[in-house]
Short mmCIF file of C-alpha atoms in Angstrom, two decimals:
data_model
loop_
_atom_site.label_atom_id
_atom_site.label_comp_id
_atom_site.label_asym_id
_atom_site.label_seq_id
_atom_site.Cartn_x
_atom_site.Cartn_y
_atom_site.Cartn_z
CA MET A 1 87.78 45.19 227.95
CA ASN A 2 89.42 42.01 228.93
CA ILE A 3 87.80 40.31 232.09
CA LYS A 4 90.86 38.55 233.20
CA ALA A 5 88.65 37.14 236.65
CA ILE A 6 86.82 34.61 234.36
CA THR A 7 89.93 33.16 233.14
CA ASN A 8 90.77 29.72 233.88
CA ASN A 9 93.92 28.64 231.99
CA SER A 10 95.36 25.87 234.74
CA PRO A 11 96.92 22.98 233.14
CA ILE A 12 95.68 20.00 233.65
CA SER A 13 97.24 16.49 235.06
CA PRO A 14 97.42 13.37 232.64
CA LYS A 15 96.45 11.55 235.63
CA PRO A 16 93.37 9.29 235.27
CA ILE A 17 89.96 10.05 236.91
CA CYS A 18 89.48 7.91 240.37
CA PHE A 19 86.51 7.56 242.26
CA ASN A 20 87.10 5.78 245.46
CA GLY A 21 84.94 4.52 247.71
CA SER A 22 86.49 5.53 251.11
CA SER A 23 84.45 8.67 252.18
CA PRO A 24 83.51 8.80 255.75
CA HIS A 25 80.03 9.86 255.19
CA LYS A 26 78.88 6.65 253.19
CA THR A 27 77.64 3.74 254.44
CA GLN A 28 80.08 0.78 252.96
CA PRO A 29 79.33 -2.90 252.55
CA SER A 30 82.60 -3.66 253.99
CA SER A 31 86.01 -2.03 254.73
CA THR A 32 87.41 -2.51 251.63
CA PRO A 33 87.57 0.51 249.56
CA VAL A 34 85.45 0.54 246.66
CA TYR A 35 86.64 1.54 242.85
CA VAL A 36 84.72 2.06 239.82
CA LYS A 37 85.74 -0.77 237.24
CA ILE A 38 85.73 1.59 234.58
CA PRO A 39 88.86 1.29 231.74
CA LEU A 40 91.45 3.55 231.44
CA ALA A 41 90.93 4.29 228.36
CA THR A 42 87.46 5.50 228.61
CA PHE A 43 88.41 8.61 230.87
CA ILE A 44 89.93 11.61 230.00
CA ALA A 45 92.96 11.84 232.69
CA MET A 46 92.20 14.57 235.06
CA SER A 47 93.39 15.60 238.67
CA PRO A 48 92.23 18.23 241.05
CA LEU A 49 92.67 21.62 239.58
CA VAL A 50 94.15 24.32 241.15
CA PRO A 51 92.74 27.40 239.77
CA GLY A 52 94.57 30.38 239.14
CA ASN A 53 95.47 33.52 240.83
CA ILE A 54 91.95 36.00 240.21
CA ALA A 55 92.38 39.14 238.63
CA ALA A 56 89.30 40.71 239.59
CA GLN A 57 89.11 43.36 242.57
CA ASP A 58 87.91 41.76 245.59
CA LYS A 59 86.39 45.27 247.24
CA LEU A 60 83.78 47.44 245.43
CA PRO A 61 84.98 50.69 245.45
CA GLU A 62 83.34 53.13 247.28
CA GLN A 63 81.90 56.49 246.19
CA PRO A 64 84.14 59.14 245.83
CA LYS A 65 83.84 62.15 248.38
CA GLN A 66 83.18 65.47 246.59
CA ASP A 67 85.02 68.72 247.57
CA THR A 68 83.26 70.93 244.98
CA VAL A 69 79.33 70.89 244.44
CA LEU A 70 78.95 69.79 240.86
CA VAL A 71 77.29 72.62 238.35
CA GLU A 72 73.94 70.69 237.43
CA ASN A 73 72.75 70.97 234.00
CA ASN A 74 75.42 73.81 233.20
CA ARG A 75 74.20 74.45 229.66
CA LYS A 76 70.57 75.06 230.65
CA LYS A 77 71.63 77.17 233.44
CA PHE A 78 74.16 79.06 231.51
CA PRO A 79 73.03 78.80 227.05
CA HIS A 80 76.01 81.10 226.60
CA GLY A 81 79.79 80.29 227.02
CA LYS A 82 83.02 79.85 225.32
CA THR A 83 84.41 76.71 223.62
CA LEU A 84 88.05 76.02 225.10
CA ALA A 85 88.77 72.60 223.25
CA VAL A 86 86.91 70.59 220.70
CA LYS A 87 87.66 67.26 219.63
CA THR A 88 86.19 64.44 217.23
CA PHE A 89 85.93 60.64 217.31
CA PHE A 90 85.18 58.41 214.74
CA ASN A 91 82.92 54.97 214.61
CA VAL A 92 82.04 54.82 218.39
CA ASP A 93 80.56 51.87 218.19
CA GLY A 94 79.11 53.01 214.47
CA GLU A 95 78.68 57.02 215.18
CA ASN A 96 81.20 59.91 214.71
CA TYR A 97 81.04 62.09 217.84
CA ILE A 98 82.49 66.00 218.37
CA VAL A 99 83.27 66.68 221.98
CA ARG A 100 83.27 70.34 222.96
CA THR A 101 84.19 71.65 226.63
CA LYS A 102 82.69 75.10 227.35
CA SER A 103 83.38 77.58 230.13
CA LEU A 104 80.04 79.02 231.33
CA ASP A 105 81.71 81.23 233.85
CA ASN A 106 84.34 83.76 231.43
CA ASP A 107 86.88 81.75 233.36
CA THR A 108 88.91 80.69 230.26
CA THR A 109 91.41 78.36 232.65
CA ASP A 110 88.58 76.19 233.51
CA PHE A 111 85.43 74.49 231.72
CA GLU A 112 81.76 73.65 233.42
CA SER A 113 80.49 71.77 230.77
CA ILE A 114 80.87 69.17 228.15
CA LEU A 115 78.94 69.24 224.49
CA ILE A 116 78.87 66.14 222.78
CA SER A 117 76.94 66.51 219.17
CA GLN A 118 76.97 63.79 216.46
CA ALA A 119 79.10 64.87 213.48
CA THR A 120 76.36 64.42 210.25
CA PRO A 121 77.16 65.81 207.26
CA ASN A 122 74.12 67.90 207.65
CA SER A 123 74.44 68.72 211.72
CA LEU A 124 70.88 67.74 212.39
CA GLY A 125 72.30 65.03 214.76
CA SER A 126 71.50 64.31 218.34
CA HIS A 127 73.17 66.84 221.06
CA TYR A 128 73.84 65.89 224.45
CA GLU A 129 75.42 67.05 227.75
CA ALA A 130 77.72 64.67 229.60
CA GLU A 131 76.78 63.97 233.23
CA GLU A 132 79.07 61.29 234.57
CA ILE A 133 81.25 58.59 233.64
CA SER A 134 79.26 55.73 234.69
CA LYS A 135 81.13 52.38 236.42
CA TYR A 136 78.72 49.63 236.76
CA ASN A 137 80.35 47.13 239.14
CA PHE A 138 78.65 43.85 239.24
CA ALA A 139 79.44 41.38 241.44
CA PRO A 140 78.16 37.95 240.76
CA LEU A 141 76.58 36.56 243.94
CA ALA A 142 75.12 32.95 244.09
CA ASP A 143 73.81 30.43 247.15
CA ASP A 144 77.19 29.23 248.45
CA GLU A 145 77.99 33.12 249.09
CA ALA A 146 81.76 32.91 247.21
CA ASP A 147 83.73 36.12 246.84
CA ASN A 148 83.23 35.64 242.82
CA GLY A 149 85.12 39.46 242.37
CA PHE A 150 83.31 41.65 240.27
CA PHE A 151 83.77 43.20 236.77
CA THR A 152 83.16 46.84 235.34
CA VAL A 153 80.90 48.29 232.54
CA LYS A 154 81.73 51.67 232.05
CA GLY A 155 80.20 54.43 229.78
CA VAL A 156 79.78 58.28 229.42
CA LYS A 157 76.19 58.94 230.54
CA ALA A 158 75.10 61.99 228.69
CA GLU A 159 71.69 63.71 228.59
CA ASP A 160 69.69 64.66 225.21
CA THR A 161 69.38 68.57 225.12
CA VAL A 162 65.82 67.95 223.09
CA ASP A 163 64.11 65.04 224.92
CA THR A 164 66.09 64.94 227.97
CA GLN A 165 66.47 61.25 227.47
CA LYS A 166 69.75 59.97 228.87
CA VAL A 167 71.92 57.34 226.82
CA LEU A 168 75.76 55.63 227.89
CA LEU A 169 78.05 56.33 225.23
CA GLY A 170 81.55 55.28 224.55
CA ASN A 171 84.43 53.04 223.21
CA GLU A 172 87.81 52.66 224.37
CA GLU A 173 89.69 55.49 222.91
CA PHE A 174 86.40 57.76 223.74
CA LEU A 175 86.26 56.67 227.40
CA ASN A 176 90.25 57.51 227.89
CA TYR A 177 89.37 61.17 226.97
CA PHE A 178 86.42 61.22 229.07
CA ASP A 179 89.27 59.54 231.89
CA LYS A 180 91.29 62.79 230.91
CA LEU A 181 88.84 65.50 231.47
CA VAL A 182 88.01 63.92 234.86
CA ASN A 183 90.86 63.80 236.06
CA SER A 184 91.91 67.61 234.56
CA PRO A 185 92.69 70.80 237.17
CA ALA A 186 90.39 72.62 234.55
CA ASN A 187 87.04 70.13 235.44
CA ASN A 188 85.30 72.76 237.35
CA GLY A 189 82.21 70.52 237.99
CA ALA A 190 81.41 69.77 234.58
CA ILE A 191 81.91 66.09 235.09
CA GLN A 192 82.60 62.94 237.93
CA VAL A 193 82.74 59.43 238.21
CA ILE A 194 80.18 57.26 239.86
CA ASN A 195 80.16 53.93 240.93
CA TYR A 196 76.82 51.63 240.97
CA ASN A 197 77.60 48.73 243.07
CA GLU A 198 75.41 45.67 242.31
CA ASN A 199 74.67 42.33 242.96
CA LEU A 200 74.22 39.85 240.11
CA VAL A 201 72.01 36.71 241.63
CA PRO A 202 71.63 33.97 238.90
CA LEU A 203 68.61 32.22 238.46
CA PRO A 204 67.89 28.60 237.63
CA SER A 205 67.43 29.22 234.14
CA GLY A 206 70.83 30.85 233.49
CA ARG A 207 69.75 34.51 233.68
CA MET A 208 71.20 36.92 235.95
CA VAL A 209 69.00 39.63 237.82
CA ILE A 210 70.29 42.80 239.76
CA SER A 211 68.89 41.52 243.41
CA TYR A 212 69.82 41.57 247.00
CA GLU A 213 68.00 38.64 248.34
CA ASP A 214 69.37 35.48 249.23
CA GLY A 215 68.18 32.18 247.48
CA ASN A 216 68.73 28.72 248.98
CA LEU A 217 71.80 29.14 250.44
CA TRP A 218 73.98 25.95 250.45
CA LYS A 219 74.46 25.85 253.95
CA ASN A 220 71.11 25.84 255.18
CA ALA A 221 70.12 23.37 252.47
CA SER A 222 68.55 20.02 253.48
CA PRO A 223 71.17 17.69 252.76
CA TYR A 224 70.11 15.22 249.92
CA VAL A 225 69.70 11.29 250.51
CA PRO A 226 70.65 9.41 247.38
CA GLU A 227 68.57 6.57 245.72
CA GLY A 228 71.18 4.33 244.29
CA GLU A 229 74.33 2.52 245.56
CA PHE A 230 77.37 4.83 246.46
CA MET A 231 80.39 3.84 244.05
CA GLY A 232 83.22 6.21 244.96
CA HIS A 233 84.27 9.87 245.06
CA LYS A 234 86.37 12.70 243.85
CA ILE A 235 88.30 15.43 245.71
CA LEU A 236 88.55 18.39 243.34
CA GLU A 237 89.92 21.63 244.18
CA GLY A 238 87.36 24.18 242.25
CA ASP A 239 87.61 28.35 242.08
CA ASN A 240 85.61 28.41 245.58
CA GLY A 241 86.72 25.82 247.82
CA ILE A 242 87.49 21.96 247.53
CA TYR A 243 84.47 19.53 246.66
CA ASP A 244 83.87 16.09 247.28
CA ILE A 245 82.31 14.86 244.19
CA SER A 246 80.34 11.24 244.70
CA ILE A 247 78.75 9.33 242.02
CA TYR A 248 76.05 6.46 242.93
CA ASN A 249 74.45 3.63 240.60
CA SER A 250 70.89 2.95 240.23
CA ASP A 251 70.10 0.53 237.44
CA LYS A 252 71.85 -2.77 236.39
CA GLN A 253 74.48 -1.19 234.89
CA THR A 254 77.03 -1.28 237.54
CA LEU A 255 79.68 0.47 235.53
CA THR A 256 77.28 3.73 235.05
CA ALA A 257 76.61 6.35 237.33
CA GLU A 258 73.03 7.93 237.33
CA GLU A 259 73.17 10.22 240.29
CA PHE A 260 76.42 12.93 240.91
CA THR A 261 76.06 14.86 244.28
CA LEU A 262 78.67 17.56 245.59
CA LYS A 263 79.77 18.71 249.28
CA LYS A 264 82.14 20.50 250.68
CA GLU A 265 83.30 21.52 254.23
CA GLY A 266 80.82 23.15 256.45
CA TYR A 267 78.25 22.72 253.33
CA PRO A 268 75.27 19.45 253.52
CA GLU A 269 75.65 17.27 250.36
CA LEU A 270 73.64 18.04 247.20
CA LYS A 271 72.68 16.40 244.14
CA ILE A 272 73.70 18.35 240.69
CA ASP A 273 70.46 18.56 238.81
CA LYS A 274 72.04 20.73 235.90
CA MET A 275 75.05 22.06 235.07
CA ILE A 276 74.71 25.31 232.64
CA LYS A 277 77.89 27.05 230.70
CA VAL A 278 76.90 30.51 230.76
CA LYS A 279 77.77 33.41 228.88
CA SER A 280 76.47 36.46 229.85
CA ASN A 281 77.36 40.04 227.51
CA PHE A 282 76.78 43.34 229.17
CA ALA A 283 77.26 46.20 227.42
CA ALA A 284 76.02 49.81 228.21
CA ASN A 285 73.60 50.54 225.34
CA ASN A 286 76.16 50.41 221.91
CA ILE A 287 79.28 49.84 223.96
CA LYS A 288 81.18 46.81 223.20
CA PRO A 289 80.25 44.31 225.78
CA ILE A 290 82.05 42.82 228.62
CA CYS A 291 81.58 39.08 228.69
CA TYR A 292 81.59 36.66 231.73
CA GLU A 293 81.58 33.32 231.50
CA THR A 294 81.31 30.43 234.07
CA TYR A 295 79.38 27.54 235.00
CA GLN A 296 76.38 27.43 236.66
CA PHE A 297 75.72 24.45 238.96
CA ASN A 298 71.90 23.97 240.13
CA LEU A 299 71.82 21.60 243.16
CA LYS A 300 68.69 20.26 244.57
CA ASP A 301 68.50 19.76 248.40
CA ASN A 302 66.27 16.71 249.78
CA ASP A 303 63.24 18.86 249.45
CA GLY A 304 63.49 19.65 245.91
CA VAL A 305 64.52 22.92 246.36
CA THR A 306 67.21 24.30 243.98
CA THR A 307 70.85 25.84 245.35
CA ILE A 308 72.81 27.53 242.60
CA ILE A 309 76.79 28.03 242.73
CA TYR A 310 79.64 29.37 239.82
CA ASP A 311 82.60 27.45 239.90
CA LYS A 312 84.51 27.75 236.06
CA THR A 313 87.37 24.95 237.18
CA LEU A 314 84.13 22.65 238.37
CA GLY A 315 81.92 22.82 235.34
CA GLU A 316 85.35 22.23 233.17
CA TYR A 317 85.77 18.73 235.42
CA MET A 318 82.38 17.62 235.01
CA GLU A 319 82.41 18.34 231.30
CA LYS A 320 85.01 15.40 230.72
CA VAL A 321 83.03 13.17 233.21
CA ALA A 322 80.24 13.69 231.03
CA LYS A 323 81.86 12.63 227.94
CA SER A 324 83.25 9.56 229.65
CA ALA A 325 81.56 5.99 229.86
CA LEU A 326 80.73 6.92 233.94
CA TYR A 327 77.88 9.19 232.66
CA ASN A 328 74.74 6.94 231.94
CA LYS A 329 73.52 8.54 228.51
CA LYS A 330 70.32 6.83 228.77
CA ASN A 331 69.68 7.87 232.07
CA VAL A 332 71.39 11.04 232.44
CA PRO A 333 73.31 11.97 236.32
CA PHE A 334 72.33 15.58 235.05
CA ASP A 335 71.02 17.77 232.71
CA LYS A 336 73.52 19.92 230.54
CA ALA A 337 72.75 23.36 228.68
CA GLU A 338 74.36 26.38 227.49
CA VAL A 339 73.23 29.81 227.81
CA GLU A 340 73.83 33.12 226.33
CA LYS A 341 72.05 36.13 227.11
CA ASP A 342 72.96 39.96 226.38
CA TYR A 343 72.29 42.45 228.84
CA LYS A 344 71.89 45.92 228.49
CA ILE A 345 71.47 49.09 231.43
CA SER A 346 69.69 51.48 230.67
CA ALA A 347 70.82 55.47 231.32
CA SER A 348 68.10 56.51 232.79
CA THR A 349 67.11 54.25 235.37
CA GLU A 350 70.24 52.49 235.96
CA LYS A 351 67.98 49.01 235.60
CA LEU A 352 69.38 46.15 233.82
CA TYR A 353 67.50 44.12 231.24
CA VAL A 354 67.73 41.04 228.50
CA ASN A 355 68.28 42.39 224.77
CA GLU A 356 65.90 39.35 223.25
#
């Protein structure tokens, strides 16, 4: 499954970077605008970037209202039944499965149970009963409270008929078949779709956790007081607003910047402390991972407290700036890192954990 919400193919305009010193919230030595005197050849041409339309859904789905009482653990209550349909799936992430729909009430026009068994030569593979199609809707929520949309990891939840352990199964063909079973008029409480809506909150390390607790909200942070001399600023339209990026020089090399700050309307100025290129792979057991890629910025307020935001367009811009002569390579204005994590979902607890 492709996550279009994190794709941004906006073109880059061939205009030079210009940090000008006309910001109204800075103290200037004179009324003459201050410009960074960097040779144009040292910059990669860039202008304010306008993000493309976000294709992700903006509102998390609500739980469907059920008109019938689902038959819970049908196979155990009614061990005998008639098999109505059989379908085999090959290479469901390395395993072959046989899916059987069964009627348990002697009415062969509908089914009350779906059994899944591994298709092995000696028939000694695992046997499961399907419970639901689980849809885990994850909404990245950072400290600017911006709407980053959400993405979905989907799987068929099934319980082992011997040890009662639960697993999540599926590939595209397998899940498409179960979608048809859910919507079939013959589905007599055998299976339904359940949505699990969760917020994903970033940690300073680049890891994501399920949480509803607020971090250090940007709007409530203490404004950062820069140490260096103001050199200029840049207005950039990112994914989550229009940013004012300011630069400061604090050493004798007046053509380099040792501090970068970030602000936008209604939010205080904060120091860019670290930029992390984040790649998060989410999977339900052996289901092919859903990949969420973005840039994370760890911002520091004047008390040294970290505020975290996401913005891919801002990250792509700052990657270019970090390669220019403006970025002091010895006394770096902010740290850079790349973090990739693989996350797994527990079918039994619905919890998210890192697969180290």
